[in-house]
Short mmCIF file of C-alpha atoms in Angstrom, two decimals:
data_model
loop_
_atom_site.label_atom_id
_atom_site.label_comp_id
_atom_site.label_asym_id
_atom_site.label_seq_id
_atom_site.Cartn_x
_atom_site.Cartn_y
_atom_site.Cartn_z
CA UNK X 733 24.90 22.63 -1.00
CA UNK X 734 23.60 24.43 -4.02
CA UNK X 735 21.96 27.70 -3.48
CA UNK X 736 18.20 27.57 -4.73
CA UNK X 737 18.95 29.82 -7.74
CA UNK X 738 21.38 26.89 -8.93
CA UNK X 739 18.53 24.43 -8.98
CA UNK X 740 16.00 26.75 -10.68
CA UNK X 741 17.46 24.96 -13.97
CA UNK X 742 15.09 22.18 -12.93
CA UNK X 743 12.08 24.39 -13.63
CA UNK X 744 13.57 25.40 -17.47
CA UNK X 745 12.33 22.14 -19.15
CA UNK X 746 10.73 21.86 -22.32
CA UNK X 747 6.59 21.90 -22.49
CA UNK X 748 4.99 18.90 -21.42
CA UNK X 749 8.20 17.74 -19.36
CA UNK X 750 7.36 16.10 -15.84
CA UNK X 751 7.58 18.51 -13.16
CA UNK X 752 10.87 18.21 -11.23
CA UNK X 753 11.51 19.32 -7.60
CA UNK X 754 14.93 19.60 -6.21
CA UNK X 755 17.44 21.00 -3.79
CA UNK X 756 16.16 19.65 -0.45
CA UNK X 757 17.72 16.89 1.77
CA UNK X 758 15.56 14.32 3.54
CA UNK X 759 15.98 12.70 6.87
CA UNK X 760 14.26 9.52 7.66
CA UNK X 761 14.11 7.71 11.10
CA UNK X 762 13.64 4.04 10.49
CA UNK X 763 12.29 1.93 13.42
CA UNK X 764 11.51 -1.80 13.24
CA UNK X 765 7.69 -1.97 12.77
CA UNK X 766 4.41 -2.92 14.14
CA UNK X 767 0.93 -4.45 13.15
CA UNK X 768 -1.51 -2.25 11.83
CA UNK X 769 -3.90 -3.79 14.38
CA UNK X 770 -4.17 -6.47 17.04
CA UNK X 771 -6.43 -9.00 15.21
CA UNK X 772 -5.20 -12.34 14.26
CA UNK X 773 -4.75 -11.36 10.37
CA UNK X 774 -2.92 -8.18 11.02
CA UNK X 775 -0.40 -9.59 13.50
CA UNK X 776 0.11 -12.69 10.97
CA UNK X 777 1.00 -10.43 8.11
CA UNK X 778 3.43 -8.41 10.41
CA UNK X 779 5.22 -11.49 11.74
CA UNK X 780 5.30 -13.03 8.43
CA UNK X 781 7.18 -10.25 7.01
CA UNK X 782 9.29 -9.89 10.19
CA UNK X 783 10.09 -13.71 10.55
CA UNK X 784 10.58 -14.30 6.78
CA UNK X 785 13.46 -11.84 6.75
CA UNK X 786 16.89 -13.40 6.09
CA UNK X 787 18.58 -11.13 8.45
CA UNK X 788 16.29 -12.05 11.53
CA UNK X 789 16.09 -15.86 10.73
CA UNK X 790 18.67 -17.14 8.37
CA UNK X 791 17.76 -20.68 8.00
CA UNK X 792 17.11 -22.12 4.59
CA UNK X 793 13.83 -20.90 3.34
CA UNK X 794 13.12 -24.37 2.15
CA UNK X 795 13.07 -25.58 5.85
CA UNK X 796 12.12 -22.49 7.41
CA UNK X 797 8.77 -21.30 5.36
CA UNK X 798 6.88 -24.50 5.73
CA UNK X 799 7.65 -24.19 9.47
CA UNK X 800 6.84 -20.49 9.67
CA UNK X 801 3.67 -20.54 7.47
CA UNK X 802 1.98 -24.08 8.65
CA UNK X 803 3.05 -24.24 12.32
CA UNK X 804 4.33 -21.03 13.89
CA UNK X 805 1.92 -18.52 12.20
CA UNK X 806 -1.20 -20.62 13.12
CA UNK X 807 -0.50 -20.25 16.65
CA UNK X 808 1.74 -17.15 17.58
CA UNK X 809 -0.46 -14.14 16.22
CA UNK X 810 -2.89 -14.90 19.08
CA UNK X 811 -0.25 -14.82 21.91
CA UNK X 812 1.36 -11.66 19.95
CA UNK X 813 -2.02 -10.12 19.39
CA UNK X 814 -2.85 -10.46 23.28
CA UNK X 815 0.51 -8.91 24.08
CA UNK X 816 -0.22 -5.87 21.76
CA UNK X 817 -3.98 -5.52 22.94
CA UNK X 818 -2.24 -5.00 26.54
CA UNK X 819 -0.26 -1.99 25.49
CA UNK X 820 -2.40 -0.59 22.36
CA UNK X 821 -2.76 2.96 22.16
CA UNK X 822 -6.64 2.92 22.05
CA UNK X 823 -7.01 6.53 21.72
CA UNK X 824 -4.97 6.61 18.47
CA UNK X 825 -5.77 2.77 17.36
CA UNK X 826 -1.96 2.19 17.08
CA UNK X 827 0.71 0.55 18.83
CA UNK X 828 2.97 2.69 21.34
CA UNK X 829 6.09 2.36 18.86
CA UNK X 830 4.04 4.08 16.29
CA UNK X 831 2.93 6.87 18.45
CA UNK X 832 6.49 7.28 19.90
CA UNK X 833 8.31 7.24 16.40
CA UNK X 834 5.95 9.97 15.17
CA UNK X 835 6.51 12.10 18.17
CA UNK X 836 10.31 11.84 17.80
CA UNK X 837 10.10 12.82 14.19
CA UNK X 838 7.66 15.64 14.98
CA UNK X 839 10.32 17.04 17.64
CA UNK X 840 13.16 16.36 15.59
CA UNK X 841 11.61 18.20 12.52
CA UNK X 842 11.05 21.04 14.77
CA UNK X 843 14.46 21.14 16.04
CA UNK X 844 16.17 20.70 12.52
CA UNK X 845 13.88 23.08 11.26
CA UNK X 846 14.86 25.69 13.73
CA UNK X 847 18.71 25.16 12.52
CA UNK X 848 18.17 24.67 8.55
CA UNK X 849 14.79 26.00 7.62
CA UNK X 850 12.85 24.50 4.89
CA UNK X 851 15.74 22.74 3.10
CA UNK X 852 15.04 19.78 5.23
CA UNK X 853 12.00 17.23 5.03
CA UNK X 854 11.88 14.76 8.01
CA UNK X 855 10.06 11.57 8.03
CA UNK X 856 9.84 8.38 9.56
CA UNK X 857 9.29 4.91 8.40
CA UNK X 858 9.20 1.03 9.63
CA UNK X 859 11.28 -1.91 8.29
CA UNK X 860 8.11 -4.15 8.80
CA UNK X 861 4.56 -2.83 8.37
CA UNK X 862 3.41 0.89 7.60
CA UNK X 863 4.52 3.55 6.81
CA UNK X 864 6.79 1.47 4.65
CA UNK X 865 10.43 2.17 3.68
CA UNK X 866 9.80 2.30 0.13
CA UNK X 867 6.60 4.48 0.32
CA UNK X 868 8.49 7.18 2.60
CA UNK X 869 11.67 7.45 0.32
CA UNK X 870 9.37 7.87 -2.97
CA UNK X 871 7.34 10.45 -1.13
CA UNK X 872 10.83 12.26 0.07
CA UNK X 873 12.06 12.17 -3.74
CA UNK X 874 8.55 13.66 -4.80
CA UNK X 875 9.15 16.57 -2.59
CA UNK X 876 12.51 17.39 -3.99
CA UNK X 877 14.85 15.31 -1.90
CA UNK X 878 17.93 14.71 -3.81
CA UNK X 879 19.92 13.58 -0.69
CA UNK X 880 18.78 11.44 2.18
CA UNK X 881 19.99 10.86 5.61
CA UNK X 882 18.75 7.27 6.54
CA UNK X 883 18.79 6.85 10.37
CA UNK X 884 18.08 3.43 11.67
CA UNK X 885 16.97 3.91 15.37
CA UNK X 886 19.41 1.34 16.87
CA UNK X 887 22.19 2.59 18.95
CA UNK X 888 24.16 -0.67 19.03
CA UNK X 889 24.73 -2.22 15.31
CA UNK X 890 23.24 -5.58 14.37
CA UNK X 891 22.49 -7.38 11.38
CA UNK X 892 18.77 -8.02 12.39
CA UNK X 893 18.22 -4.40 13.18
CA UNK X 894 20.50 -1.68 11.54
CA UNK X 895 21.52 -3.84 8.47
CA UNK X 896 18.03 -4.83 7.53
CA UNK X 897 16.89 -1.46 7.67
CA UNK X 898 19.48 -0.22 5.38
CA UNK X 899 18.88 -3.17 3.00
CA UNK X 900 15.33 -2.21 2.81
CA UNK X 901 16.26 1.50 2.05
CA UNK X 902 18.61 0.21 -0.63
CA UNK X 903 16.05 -2.18 -2.31
CA UNK X 904 13.80 0.84 -2.46
CA UNK X 905 16.28 2.94 -4.36
CA UNK X 906 16.55 -0.09 -6.81
CA UNK X 907 13.17 0.76 -8.02
CA UNK X 908 13.72 4.80 -8.75
CA UNK X 909 14.57 6.01 -11.91
CA UNK X 910 16.29 8.71 -10.42
CA UNK X 911 17.90 7.83 -7.12
CA UNK X 912 18.78 10.27 -4.46
CA UNK X 913 22.11 10.25 -2.82
CA UNK X 914 21.68 8.27 0.52
CA UNK X 915 23.86 8.38 3.71
CA UNK X 916 23.41 5.80 6.47
CA UNK X 917 23.69 6.63 10.13
CA UNK X 918 26.04 4.11 11.91
CA UNK X 919 25.81 2.83 15.45
CA UNK X 920 25.61 5.74 18.05
CA UNK X 921 25.95 3.79 21.39
CA UNK X 922 29.08 5.59 22.37
CA UNK X 923 27.88 9.04 21.08
CA UNK X 924 28.19 11.52 24.40
CA UNK X 925 24.80 13.00 24.01
CA UNK X 926 22.98 9.60 23.76
CA UNK X 927 25.04 8.13 26.90
CA UNK X 928 24.25 11.61 28.60
CA UNK X 929 20.19 10.96 27.81
CA UNK X 930 20.33 7.49 28.96
CA UNK X 931 22.39 8.00 32.09
CA UNK X 932 19.78 11.18 32.95
CA UNK X 933 16.96 8.70 32.40
CA UNK X 934 18.32 6.27 34.87
CA UNK X 935 19.31 8.97 37.65
CA UNK X 936 15.60 10.39 37.11
CA UNK X 937 14.11 6.59 37.78
CA UNK X 938 16.45 6.06 40.62
CA UNK X 939 15.54 9.60 42.09
CA UNK X 940 11.86 8.78 41.79
CA UNK X 941 12.03 5.26 43.41
CA UNK X 942 10.76 4.34 46.92
CA UNK X 943 14.32 2.87 47.59
CA UNK X 944 17.46 2.92 45.73
CA UNK X 945 17.74 -0.15 43.44
CA UNK X 946 20.47 -2.61 44.42
CA UNK X 947 21.29 -3.60 40.86
CA UNK X 948 20.70 -2.09 37.46
CA UNK X 949 19.96 -4.50 34.79
CA UNK X 950 20.67 -3.29 31.33
CA UNK X 951 18.61 -5.53 29.35
CA UNK X 952 19.27 -5.67 25.49
CA UNK X 953 17.51 -7.79 22.74
CA UNK X 954 19.41 -11.01 22.18
CA UNK X 955 20.74 -12.69 19.12
CA UNK X 956 21.84 -16.09 18.45
CA UNK X 957 25.51 -16.50 19.73
CA UNK X 958 26.76 -17.72 16.16
CA UNK X 959 26.19 -14.16 15.13
CA UNK X 960 28.89 -12.76 17.18
CA UNK X 961 31.14 -15.74 15.78
CA UNK X 962 30.23 -14.59 12.41
CA UNK X 963 31.42 -10.88 12.79
CA UNK X 964 28.22 -9.04 14.22
CA UNK X 965 29.69 -6.58 16.52
CA UNK X 966 25.96 -6.20 18.35
CA UNK X 967 27.02 -8.19 21.37
CA UNK X 968 30.36 -6.23 21.74
CA UNK X 969 28.38 -2.85 21.29
CA UNK X 970 25.94 -3.66 24.04
CA UNK X 971 28.61 -4.63 26.50
CA UNK X 972 30.37 -1.55 25.64
CA UNK X 973 27.30 0.42 26.30
CA UNK X 974 26.72 -1.04 29.74
CA UNK X 975 30.44 -0.31 30.53
CA UNK X 976 30.17 3.44 29.55
CA UNK X 977 26.73 3.83 31.39
CA UNK X 978 28.42 2.60 34.45
CA UNK X 979 31.04 5.16 34.10
CA UNK X 980 28.61 7.86 33.67
CA UNK X 981 26.73 6.91 36.58
CA UNK X 982 29.67 5.97 38.98
CA UNK X 983 28.32 2.54 39.57
CA UNK X 984 30.26 -0.22 41.27
CA UNK X 985 30.95 -3.43 39.32
CA UNK X 986 28.26 -5.30 41.20
CA UNK X 987 25.66 -2.57 40.73
CA UNK X 988 25.12 -3.12 37.21
CA UNK X 989 24.77 -6.14 34.81
CA UNK X 990 24.39 -6.89 30.93
CA UNK X 991 21.65 -9.30 30.12
CA UNK X 992 19.52 -10.01 26.91
CA UNK X 993 15.93 -10.99 26.46
CA UNK X 994 13.37 -12.06 23.79
CA UNK X 995 15.11 -15.58 22.97
CA UNK X 996 13.41 -17.06 19.88
CA UNK X 997 14.09 -20.52 18.49
CA UNK X 998 16.30 -23.63 19.63
CA UNK X 999 19.68 -22.01 19.13
CA UNK X 1000 22.16 -21.05 21.95
CA UNK X 1001 21.62 -17.20 22.26
CA UNK X 1002 24.15 -14.36 23.95
CA UNK X 1003 23.43 -14.52 27.59
CA UNK X 1004 22.62 -14.32 30.54
CA UNK X 1005 19.04 -14.22 29.82
CA UNK X 1006 17.17 -11.45 31.63
CA UNK X 1007 14.34 -13.43 32.58
CA UNK X 1008 16.62 -15.89 34.34
CA UNK X 1009 19.00 -13.52 35.62
CA UNK X 1010 16.51 -11.41 37.42
CA UNK X 1011 15.07 -14.43 39.29
CA UNK X 1012 18.87 -15.46 40.27
CA UNK X 1013 19.21 -11.94 41.55
CA UNK X 1014 16.15 -12.46 43.72
CA UNK X 1015 17.07 -15.83 44.97
CA UNK X 1016 20.48 -14.49 45.97
CA UNK X 1017 18.75 -11.78 48.24
CA UNK X 1018 18.54 -8.73 45.85
CA UNK X 1019 15.32 -7.07 46.90
CA UNK X 1020 15.25 -4.16 44.51
CA UNK X 1021 16.19 -4.01 40.90
CA UNK X 1022 15.88 -1.38 37.80
CA UNK X 1023 15.82 -2.51 34.51
CA UNK X 1024 17.03 -0.23 31.59
CA UNK X 1025 16.64 -1.02 27.83
CA UNK X 1026 19.37 0.91 26.12
CA UNK X 1027 18.93 -0.98 22.64
CA UNK X 1028 15.45 0.27 22.31
CA UNK X 1029 14.83 3.85 21.27
CA UNK X 1030 11.10 3.61 21.93
CA UNK X 1031 9.05 1.75 24.21
CA UNK X 1032 7.31 -1.33 22.38
CA UNK X 1033 5.99 -4.69 23.05
CA UNK X 1034 9.43 -5.96 24.08
CA UNK X 1035 9.72 -3.51 26.94
CA UNK X 1036 6.23 -2.66 27.78
CA UNK X 1037 4.69 -6.29 27.88
CA UNK X 1038 7.93 -8.28 28.19
CA UNK X 1039 9.93 -6.41 30.62
CA UNK X 1040 7.00 -4.97 32.58
CA UNK X 1041 5.10 -8.08 32.95
CA UNK X 1042 7.08 -11.19 32.29
CA UNK X 1043 10.67 -10.17 33.37
CA UNK X 1044 9.00 -8.15 36.48
CA UNK X 1045 6.90 -11.16 37.34
CA UNK X 1046 9.96 -13.45 37.11
CA UNK X 1047 11.77 -11.35 39.57
CA UNK X 1048 8.87 -10.81 42.15
CA UNK X 1049 8.06 -14.66 41.68
CA UNK X 1050 11.54 -15.50 42.83
CA UNK X 1051 11.53 -13.31 46.15
CA UNK X 1052 12.00 -9.97 44.79
CA UNK X 1053 10.31 -6.90 46.30
CA UNK X 1054 10.42 -3.69 44.24
CA UNK X 1055 10.99 -3.54 40.39
CA UNK X 1056 11.52 -0.34 38.67
CA UNK X 1057 11.42 -0.21 34.75
CA UNK X 1058 13.28 2.81 33.47
CA UNK X 1059 11.48 4.05 30.27
CA UNK X 1060 13.11 4.02 27.15
CA UNK X 1061 14.32 7.61 25.89
CA UNK X 1062 11.22 7.92 23.70
CA UNK X 1063 10.65 11.70 22.84
CA UNK X 1064 12.59 13.02 25.89
CA UNK X 1065 14.11 16.43 25.17
CA UNK X 1066 17.69 15.11 25.67
CA UNK X 1067 17.11 12.39 23.44
CA UNK X 1068 15.79 14.37 20.82
CA UNK X 1069 18.96 16.66 21.23
CA UNK X 1070 21.01 13.67 20.80
CA UNK X 1071 19.34 12.71 17.52
CA UNK X 1072 19.67 16.26 16.40
CA UNK X 1073 23.47 16.05 17.18
CA UNK X 1074 23.83 12.70 15.27
CA UNK X 1075 21.94 14.14 12.26
CA UNK X 1076 24.15 17.30 11.99
CA UNK X 1077 27.24 15.40 11.98
CA UNK X 1078 26.03 13.18 8.92
CA UNK X 1079 24.71 16.05 7.17
CA UNK X 1080 28.30 17.70 7.06
CA UNK X 1081 28.99 18.88 3.48
CA UNK X 1082 25.35 18.66 2.66
CA UNK X 1083 23.90 21.62 4.57
#
């Protein structure tokens, strides 16, 4: 990394030359996104952007877009809006995902500031919705960031998550006359600090439970099965995360299971499906389960609404008695320490 005196030449420009800043490194946390509000049109705009992403739904646009715009988006925003209203942060008038991602960013900025001083600018962006990836990268460049660590907050690599976040970052760079150098953070599901934070969150939930859960359900967002066949490592990363978590917690094989949630569309998805499997456990006589979501770095509609309501309901309706949800790592101190360690690794040679 150049000493500040070495970047001073940026200010030695002819009279009338545009102002130039440089010498800084940016760190961007990237999450999925959120609608700006819960009304029909806000949710429709968000869903249209999300479901039009070819990384998410890769059917031919000639077939998919008429179905999406004329059929799906005429109805789905009502149901999704209702789900968001049930979890909305009314104090800030925003989704919990936005609130938590901002808190993560603020805490990470404090930690990195303690380590590196004012060399760094730390920000966050959303793949869909606001703040957009393009607006954040442009702002960091304007603040003098010549190098950027772009950090998709997905422990397990998936083409509909990590890859599309990176795609959007590179699309933004395509519009810049002067591109900053950029590094993308790889999957971190096996990083020791992430696993320690994840296992600590489960231990704390077990300690607070009225009775010890008989089975820990590790529920991940699902993907079509053909993604695995086409080379996407997401399913394998999820299975390995569960195995590593099991080792950390010292659980027997029958005390932990991997499942997948949020199925969308007619294709066969990787399984078993969480909502079906928890009901099966209840019918088999399991009375107390805990559910953890290792693929989500922050609680969102898929955890606060789908797990806490739909999946909980499926278990209790089938005869289960006690359901414990283990919150996402969110802005826990040990999670922030894990994110800090990962960023430090990616900053090697830059700071």
